[in-house]
Amino acid sequence: MELDRSQATLRGKRLVLGVTGSIASYKAVSLLRALTREGASVAVVMTQAATKFVTPLTFEVLSGERVTMDLFKAHQEMKHLSIPGQANAIIVAPATANFLAKAAVGLADDVLSTMLLTTQCPLIIAPAMDGDMWAHPTVVEHVRTLRARGAVILDPEEGPLASGQVAQGRLASESRILEAVQSALIPQDDWRGQRVLVSAGPTQEAIDPVRFISNRSSGKMGYAIAEAARDRGAEVVLVTGPTALTPPPGVEVVSVTTAKEMADALCQHFASSTVVIMAAAVADFRPKEQAAQKLKKRGQTAFSLELETAPDILAMLSAQRTSQVLVGFAAETEHLVSHAKDKLRGKGLDLIVANDVTKEGAGFGSDDNAVVILSRTGQQKEFGLMPKRRLADEILTAVQKLRSAQHRSATVVE
Ligand code: CTP
């Protein structure tokens, strides 16, 4: 009987499946079948260690292609360039700690690690190892480096391991790996038709021509939200304070410096937006007066600066809203949830993303964040430390859920 391929989600996709040497290597056989069942054509690349666990013949029969293993042979045929050059994604499952280390530092001493340096295509890595190895600071650091570079790393699962230990180290389930491949390759479109206004970064309030008051915001969270909304089909306007980041392509960028400029830019785009996400760290106070010339010490031992409040942009937008969904952030150092609830209510928001900026590895400047999302309707969900780009998707999903709940209750009332 012929397989029905009309529903195959990876039809026409070309994948590289990298298999490294682990007791979980045999699971790559079943993964290969799942990928081909979804319509992908798969080039399998094995490390020498992997061949000690599973024979290349098994992969050759199932993929219908020669397995690539030998670096020097691969170089002769330029396979280290041609195979990844045609690939839509590289999946490495299982990935050992040794592989993560090589990938993180760019070592190229076998075909698989060399291929990683010859392509920019999406990289999905499913590690499997002993629990102590997964928790080792070196491995943790390599995982962080790879994630920061955009690789999708599927945390191993907890359970009994080959060592007899019960710990986090088992290869992610086949369905999780498949889902990660699908979400990397199948464009999501659930935000098409939405016009999203995102603010990001700090503001700067001048004291004199050389000095200003600002804060530690890097802009990474707002930029990640703009990128995620664009990837999900939305039209995006990003109003950004001064940052060192490159704005995501395909997004309209408005660069501003002060809270007043940010307020003007946001007000200008507000009426045509459907969702507004204020990830910017806006100044609360600004110098009442700006000195036209550089202020001089002139022997003074103390100096005081008179400040006035800057506009509260979210409160302004909230007062002008028609049907826009308003999402704010709450950067807190204590009483995270209660302060966030006060801001949610006080600023008339639909959702607030609360983050404890004192938490190690999260908050200002870091690539990861850990937050609690609270909604006007009383929902509260906690998200552990994860890359800001992934969190951006979670925030968008929370907005979608709120909108569909609103839509449902509006339909019931009608
Ligand atoms: N915000 C704003 N305008 C301001 C200050 C903040 O629109 N002048 C927005 C931020 O972009 C964020 C939310 O309000 O989405 C909360 O910002 P935060 O700095 O946490 O709180 P504040 O309102 O400034 O209150 P406080 O400084 O007392 O914590």
XYZ file of N, CA, C and O in Angstrom, residues 199-337:
556
model
N 8.066 48.681 21.466
C 9.126 49.621 21.875
C 10.238 48.826 22.537
O 9.985 47.773 23.140
N 11.469 49.310 22.390
C 12.612 48.551 22.914
C 13.726 49.492 23.357
O 13.806 50.635 22.900
N 14.565 48.973 24.246
C 15.775 49.707 24.618
C 15.531 50.773 25.669
O 14.412 50.965 26.157
N 16.593 51.488 26.002
C 16.478 52.553 27.015
C 16.113 53.881 26.353
O 16.090 53.986 25.128
N 15.800 54.871 27.155
C 15.771 56.243 26.627
C 16.935 56.980 27.273
O 17.476 56.521 28.288
N 17.345 58.070 26.677
C 18.421 58.898 27.254
C 17.894 60.313 27.418
O 17.284 60.857 26.490
N 18.106 60.879 28.585
C 17.645 62.239 28.880
C 18.868 63.100 29.155
O 19.597 62.853 30.127
N 19.069 64.065 28.291
C 20.302 64.844 28.375
C 20.343 65.752 29.601
O 19.342 66.358 29.993
N 21.545 65.825 30.215
C 21.804 66.778 31.303
C 22.461 68.020 30.685
O 22.084 69.147 30.940
N 23.442 67.733 29.850
C 24.119 68.784 29.090
C 24.569 68.130 27.780
O 24.229 66.966 27.545
N 25.324 68.776 26.918
C 25.636 68.159 25.617
C 26.449 66.856 25.720
O 26.527 66.116 24.739
N 27.065 66.551 26.857
C 27.871 65.324 26.931
C 27.348 64.293 27.939
O 27.826 63.169 27.940
N 26.414 64.667 28.768
C 25.971 63.725 29.804
C 24.469 63.457 29.675
O 23.710 64.329 29.240
N 24.098 62.253 30.077
C 22.667 61.948 30.076
C 22.315 60.973 31.184
O 23.187 60.320 31.752
N 21.000 60.857 31.455
C 20.492 59.864 32.404
C 19.874 58.747 31.567
O 19.106 59.006 30.635
N 20.253 57.523 31.887
C 19.697 56.401 31.123
C 19.567 55.189 32.039
O 19.579 55.315 33.262
N 19.447 53.999 31.487
C 19.345 52.778 32.300
C 20.024 51.623 31.576
O 20.549 51.787 30.481
N 19.981 50.435 32.199
C 20.772 49.308 31.697
C 20.097 48.495 30.595
O 20.589 47.442 30.216
N 18.960 48.931 30.074
C 18.256 48.116 29.066
C 19.116 47.940 27.818
O 19.694 48.898 27.295
N 19.193 46.690 27.300
C 19.976 46.416 26.087
C 19.095 46.444 24.848
O 19.586 46.513 23.726
N 17.791 46.314 25.033
C 16.861 46.265 23.894
C 16.616 44.855 23.376
O 15.780 44.651 22.497
N 17.335 43.857 23.924
C 17.245 42.499 23.354
C 15.829 41.929 23.401
O 15.400 41.261 22.472
N 15.113 42.174 24.499
C 13.769 41.595 24.623
C 12.825 42.185 23.575
O 12.130 41.458 22.881
N 12.847 43.506 23.433
C 11.963 44.155 22.453
C 12.299 43.744 21.029
O 11.408 43.496 20.209
N 13.612 43.654 20.717
C 14.014 43.253 19.364
C 13.558 41.817 19.088
O 13.127 41.487 17.983
N 13.652 40.956 20.124
C 13.232 39.553 19.944
C 11.726 39.487 19.684
O 11.266 38.687 18.866
N 10.961 40.363 20.360
C 9.496 40.374 20.143
C 9.187 40.839 18.715
O 8.348 40.258 18.031
N 9.891 41.887 18.280
C 9.664 42.391 16.919
C 9.963 41.287 15.899
O 9.212 41.074 14.938
N 11.058 40.566 16.122
C 11.451 39.496 15.193
C 10.416 38.366 15.202
O 10.015 37.870 14.150
N 9.968 37.988 16.400
C 9.005 36.886 16.499
C 7.683 37.262 15.820
O 7.098 36.445 15.102
N 7.222 38.502 16.026
C 5.955 38.938 15.418
C 6.094 38.960 13.891
O 5.189 38.547 13.167
N 7.251 39.431 13.403
C 7.497 39.416 11.955
C 7.465 37.987 11.430
O 6.828 37.690 10.426
N 8.149 37.064 12.134
C 8.197 35.672 11.695
C 6.813 35.035 11.662
O 6.590 34.098 10.913
N 5.914 35.543 12.510
C 4.573 34.947 12.546
C 3.604 35.697 11.650
O 2.396 35.530 11.746
N 4.137 36.555 10.783
C 3.307 37.143 9.729
C 2.790 38.539 10.006
O 2.081 39.104 9.171
N 3.124 39.138 11.168
C 2.598 40.474 11.481
C 3.398 41.556 10.751
O 4.543 41.346 10.361
N 2.746 42.736 10.603
C 3.497 43.930 10.166
C 3.991 44.568 11.454
O 3.194 44.752 12.385
N 5.271 44.928 11.501
C 5.827 45.367 12.782
C 6.484 46.740 12.665
O 7.239 47.000 11.716
N 6.179 47.606 13.618
C 6.915 48.871 13.757
C 7.672 48.776 15.081
O 7.085 48.503 16.125
N 8.988 48.974 15.014
C 9.828 48.901 16.213
C 10.327 50.305 16.543
O 11.066 50.905 15.761
N 9.884 50.833 17.684
C 10.364 52.155 18.126
C 11.464 51.879 19.136
O 11.218 51.296 20.195
N 12.678 52.263 18.786
C 13.800 51.856 19.626
C 14.635 53.016 20.152
O 14.966 53.942 19.410
N 14.953 52.910 21.420
C 15.922 53.823 22.016
C 17.313 53.387 21.565
O 17.454 52.385 20.853
N 18.366 54.114 21.989
C 19.725 53.787 21.525
C 20.175 52.406 22.022
O 20.192 52.159 23.227
N 20.498 51.496 21.098
C 21.008 50.160 21.465
C 22.162 49.813 20.534
O 22.375 50.476 19.528
N 22.857 48.723 20.873
C 23.963 48.279 20.017
C 23.490 47.171 19.072
O 24.300 46.498 18.452
N 22.186 46.978 18.958
C 21.675 45.824 18.200
C 21.374 46.187 16.747
O 21.084 47.344 16.434
N 21.386 45.154 15.896
C 20.981 45.344 14.504
C 19.495 45.004 14.425
O 19.101 43.911 14.819
N 18.682 45.944 13.926
C 17.238 45.657 13.892
C 16.926 44.495 12.950
O 17.607 44.320 11.938
N 15.906 43.693 13.261
C 15.570 42.577 12.377
C 15.083 43.093 11.021
O 14.282 44.036 10.983
N 15.554 42.510 9.932
C 15.078 42.945 8.612
C 13.570 42.722 8.480
O 13.019 41.840 9.143
N 12.931 43.524 7.652
C 11.494 43.332 7.424
C 10.633 44.000 8.471
O 9.422 43.780 8.503
N 11.252 44.824 9.326
C 10.520 45.513 10.378
C 10.748 47.012 10.185
O 11.862 47.424 9.875
N 9.694 47.838 10.307
C 9.890 49.295 10.189
C 10.499 49.809 11.487
O 9.956 49.550 12.568
N 11.629 50.517 11.374
C 12.329 50.939 12.592
C 12.253 52.461 12.754
O 12.496 53.206 11.812
N 11.871 52.916 13.933
C 11.893 54.350 14.248
C 12.866 54.506 15.420
O 12.643 53.949 16.489
N 13.959 55.234 15.183
C 14.961 55.412 16.244
C 14.700 56.698 17.006
O 14.501 57.758 16.391
N 14.699 56.590 18.323
C 14.451 57.767 19.161
C 15.500 57.814 20.275
O 16.216 56.823 20.496
N 15.553 58.927 20.973
C 16.502 59.037 22.082
C 15.777 59.270 23.412
O 15.995 58.543 24.373
N 14.904 60.251 23.449
C 14.295 60.612 24.741
C 12.913 59.968 24.917
O 12.310 59.478 23.949
N 12.410 60.034 26.159
C 11.067 59.530 26.455
C 10.025 60.306 25.646
O 9.059 59.735 25.147
N 10.254 61.596 25.493
C 9.309 62.439 24.739
C 9.268 61.995 23.275
O 8.201 61.848 22.682
N 10.459 61.747 22.697
C 10.495 61.285 21.297
C 9.839 59.906 21.162
O 9.152 59.632 20.184
N 10.076 59.052 22.167
C 9.470 57.722 22.114
C 7.946 57.837 22.198
O 7.209 57.191 21.454
N 7.475 58.713 23.096
C 6.021 58.910 23.242
C 5.436 59.414 21.921
O 4.415 58.909 21.451
N 6.114 60.393 21.265
C 5.590 60.942 20.004
C 5.517 59.865 18.932
O 4.526 59.752 18.218
N 6.599 59.063 18.820
C 6.635 58.029 17.769
C 5.544 56.988 18.011
O 4.865 56.553 17.081
N 5.370 56.600 19.279
C 4.364 55.574 19.571
C 2.950 56.116 19.338
O 2.098 55.424 18.784
N 2.721 57.379 19.743
C 1.383 57.965 19.536
C 1.062 58.040 18.042
O -0.060 57.810 17.626
N 2.101 58.342 17.251
C 1.891 58.467 15.817
C 1.450 57.139 15.187
O 0.652 57.123 14.265
N 1.986 56.033 15.671
C 1.653 54.731 15.075
C 0.544 54.000 15.828
O 0.144 52.912 15.429
N 0.068 54.582 16.906
C -0.846 53.852 17.798
C -2.194 53.518 17.145
O -2.657 52.376 17.189
N -2.790 54.530 16.490
C -4.149 54.346 15.970
C -4.220 53.186 14.976
O -5.212 52.467 14.927
N -3.166 52.995 14.185
C -3.215 51.949 13.158
C -2.725 50.595 13.680
O -2.619 49.641 12.913
N -2.389 50.498 14.976
C -1.865 49.234 15.499
C -2.980 48.404 16.128
O -3.982 48.947 16.601
N -2.774 47.083 16.124
C -3.747 46.221 16.802
C -3.197 45.747 18.154
O -3.952 45.453 19.055
N -1.864 45.668 18.253
C -1.235 45.218 19.501
C -0.031 46.123 19.792
O 0.736 46.429 18.868
N 0.108 46.554 21.029
C 1.260 47.386 21.403
C 2.011 46.692 22.535
O 1.407 46.323 23.545
N 3.302 46.491 22.345
C 4.091 45.817 23.382
C 5.219 46.752 23.812
O 6.116 47.069 23.037
N 5.126 47.232 25.056
C 6.095 48.223 25.559
C 7.213 47.511 26.309
O 7.139 47.331 27.529
N 8.245 47.126 25.578
C 9.383 46.473 26.230
C 10.475 47.486 26.575
O 11.481 47.136 27.190
N 10.287 48.743 26.161
C 11.319 49.758 26.417
C 11.393 50.089 27.908
O 10.401 49.992 28.629
N 12.591 50.442 28.345
C 12.774 50.939 29.717
C 12.823 52.462 29.613
O 13.869 53.042 29.322
N 11.660 53.060 29.790
C 11.529 54.510 29.580
C 11.929 55.235 30.859
O 11.602 54.781 31.962
N 12.576 56.387 30.673
C 12.956 57.182 31.844
C 11.706 57.609 32.600
O 10.698 57.972 31.995
N 11.764 57.543 33.923
C 10.654 58.055 34.717
C 10.866 59.538 35.031
O 9.924 60.290 35.178
N 12.142 59.900 35.157
C 12.482 61.292 35.472
C 13.506 61.814 34.468
O 14.316 61.041 33.955
N 13.449 63.092 34.227
C 14.436 63.710 33.327
C 14.846 65.055 33.922
O 14.066 65.650 34.692
N 16.035 65.536 33.538
C 16.446 66.839 34.067
C 15.432 67.915 33.672
O 14.961 67.927 32.524
N 15.097 68.741 34.630
C 14.096 69.780 34.352
C 14.603 70.732 33.276
O 13.859 71.181 32.415
N 15.908 70.984 33.353
C 16.498 71.847 32.322
C 17.739 71.207 31.758
O 18.460 70.512 32.477
N 17.970 71.450 30.496
C 19.184 70.916 29.848
C 20.177 72.045 29.695
O 19.815 73.081 29.120
N 21.380 71.875 30.195
C 22.371 72.945 30.041
C 22.819 73.008 28.581
O 23.032 71.959 27.957
N 22.916 74.204 28.065
C 23.317 74.354 26.655
C 24.792 74.029 26.477
O 25.228 73.564 25.422
N 25.597 74.256 27.537
C 27.040 73.975 27.476
C 27.397 72.955 28.537
O 26.650 72.769 29.502
N 28.539 72.329 28.384
C 28.973 71.319 29.347
C 29.074 71.941 30.748
O 29.698 73.002 30.910
N 28.452 71.284 31.724
C 28.494 71.809 33.092
C 29.910 71.682 33.652
O 30.570 70.671 33.432
N 30.342 72.670 34.369
C 31.714 72.673 34.907
C 31.701 72.437 36.410
O 30.789 72.894 37.101
N 32.760 71.772 36.894
C 32.842 71.505 38.342
C 33.046 72.801 39.136
O 32.441 73.006 40.167
N 33.932 73.584 38.652
C 34.267 74.885 39.271
C 34.429 74.779 40.782
O 33.844 75.544 41.559
N 35.164 73.758 41.209
C 35.502 73.616 42.619
C 34.364 73.160 43.516
O 34.523 73.057 44.732
N 33.196 72.864 42.955
C 32.075 72.440 43.810
C 32.329 71.046 44.363
O 32.876 70.195 43.671
N 31.921 70.765 45.579
C 32.101 69.422 46.149
C 30.802 68.633 46.072
O 30.785 67.431 46.286
N 29.711 69.285 45.811
C 28.446 68.569 45.651
C 27.664 69.242 44.528
O 27.936 70.397 44.179
N 26.739 68.502 43.993
C 25.991 69.034 42.858
C 24.607 68.430 42.880
O 24.450 67.223 43.086
N 23.579 69.209 42.733
C 22.264 68.559 42.648
C 21.573 68.965 41.356
O 21.793 70.058 40.819
N 20.769 68.041 40.919
C 20.153 68.175 39.602
C 18.650 68.112 39.822
O 18.157 67.194 40.482
N 17.923 69.075 39.313
C 16.469 69.007 39.510
C 15.836 68.170 38.402
O 16.081 68.390 37.219
N 15.027 67.199 38.822
C 14.397 66.306 37.843
C 12.897 66.542 37.818
O 12.305 66.936 38.821
N 12.302 66.260 36.665
C 10.835 66.280 36.574
C 10.381 64.948 36.006
O 11.194 64.209 35.421
N 9.104 64.610 36.147
C 8.665 63.312 35.622
C 8.587 63.362 34.102
O 8.215 64.379 33.512
N 8.956 62.238 33.492
C 8.837 62.090 32.040
C 7.437 61.545 31.767
O 6.797 61.010 32.685
N 6.942 61.649 30.525
C 5.587 61.144 30.272
C 5.498 59.637 30.504
O 6.417 58.907 30.138
N 4.418 59.175 31.158
C 4.196 57.734 31.278
C 3.490 57.303 29.995
O 2.294 57.530 29.808
N 4.258 56.713 29.096
C 3.751 56.462 27.740
C 2.591 55.474 27.757
O 1.568 55.682 27.105
N 2.749 54.394 28.512
C 1.682 53.385 28.523
C 0.381 53.975 29.035
O -0.691 53.689 28.492
N 0.474 54.784 30.082
C -0.742 55.388 30.618
C -1.378 56.294 29.557
O -2.599 56.308 29.385
N -0.534 57.020 28.786
C -1.051 57.891 27.714
C -1.761 57.073 26.652
O -2.845 57.405 26.193
N -1.113 55.965 26.240
C -1.687 55.133 25.172
C -2.990 54.503 25.654
O -3.955 54.413 24.906
N -2.967 54.065 26.913
C -4.137 53.414 27.475
C -5.347 54.356 27.427
O -6.472 53.939 27.146
N -5.087 55.661 27.669
C -6.181 56.639 27.650
C -6.728 56.866 26.238
O -7.868 57.278 26.064
N -5.885 56.585 25.207
C -6.340 56.850 23.826
C -6.831 55.607 23.121
O -7.132 55.639 21.942
N -6.798 54.444 23.795
C -6.995 53.205 23.060
C -8.408 53.066 22.516
O -9.369 53.556 23.104
N -8.503 52.380 21.383
C -9.802 52.005 20.834
C -9.961 50.501 21.077
O -10.591 50.097 22.034
N -9.274 49.692 20.212
C -9.396 48.243 20.461
C -8.027 47.580 20.593
O -7.932 46.360 20.550
N -6.975 48.379 20.723
C -5.624 47.819 20.798
C -5.431 46.965 22.053
O -5.939 47.323 23.113
N -4.673 45.882 21.889
C -4.248 45.104 23.061
C -2.982 45.777 23.581
O -2.062 46.058 22.803
N -2.932 46.034 24.872
C -1.762 46.723 25.445
C -0.982 45.788 26.359
O -1.539 45.238 27.317
N 0.300 45.628 26.049
C 1.150 44.755 26.860
C 2.292 45.584 27.434
O 2.976 46.300 26.695
N 2.475 45.504 28.746
C 3.576 46.233 29.368
C 4.562 45.274 30.012
O 4.304 44.067 30.106
N 5.672 45.807 30.440
C 6.666 45.035 31.188
C 6.778 45.626 32.585
O 6.523 46.820 32.774
N 7.144 44.807 33.535
C 7.421 45.330 34.868
C 8.791 44.821 35.278
O 8.967 43.623 35.499
N 9.758 45.726 35.304
C 11.104 45.349 35.736
C 11.163 45.617 37.227
O 11.036 46.765 37.658
N 11.305 44.563 38.014
C 11.244 44.728 39.466
C 12.476 44.134 40.145
O 13.138 43.254 39.592
N 12.736 44.623 41.341
C 13.832 44.048 42.127
C 13.280 43.368 43.382
O 14.010 42.696 44.096
N 11.998 43.576 43.678
C 11.351 42.902 44.826
C 9.837 42.898 44.606
O 9.328 43.628 43.758
N 9.121 42.065 45.347
C 7.655 41.946 45.276
C 7.165 41.903 43.823
O 6.290 42.682 43.403
N 7.757 40.990 43.067
C 7.529 40.919 41.617
C 6.044 40.931 41.249
O 5.587 41.799 40.497
N 5.310 39.959 41.775
C 3.927 39.794 41.330
C 3.029 40.929 41.814
O 2.232 41.470 41.031
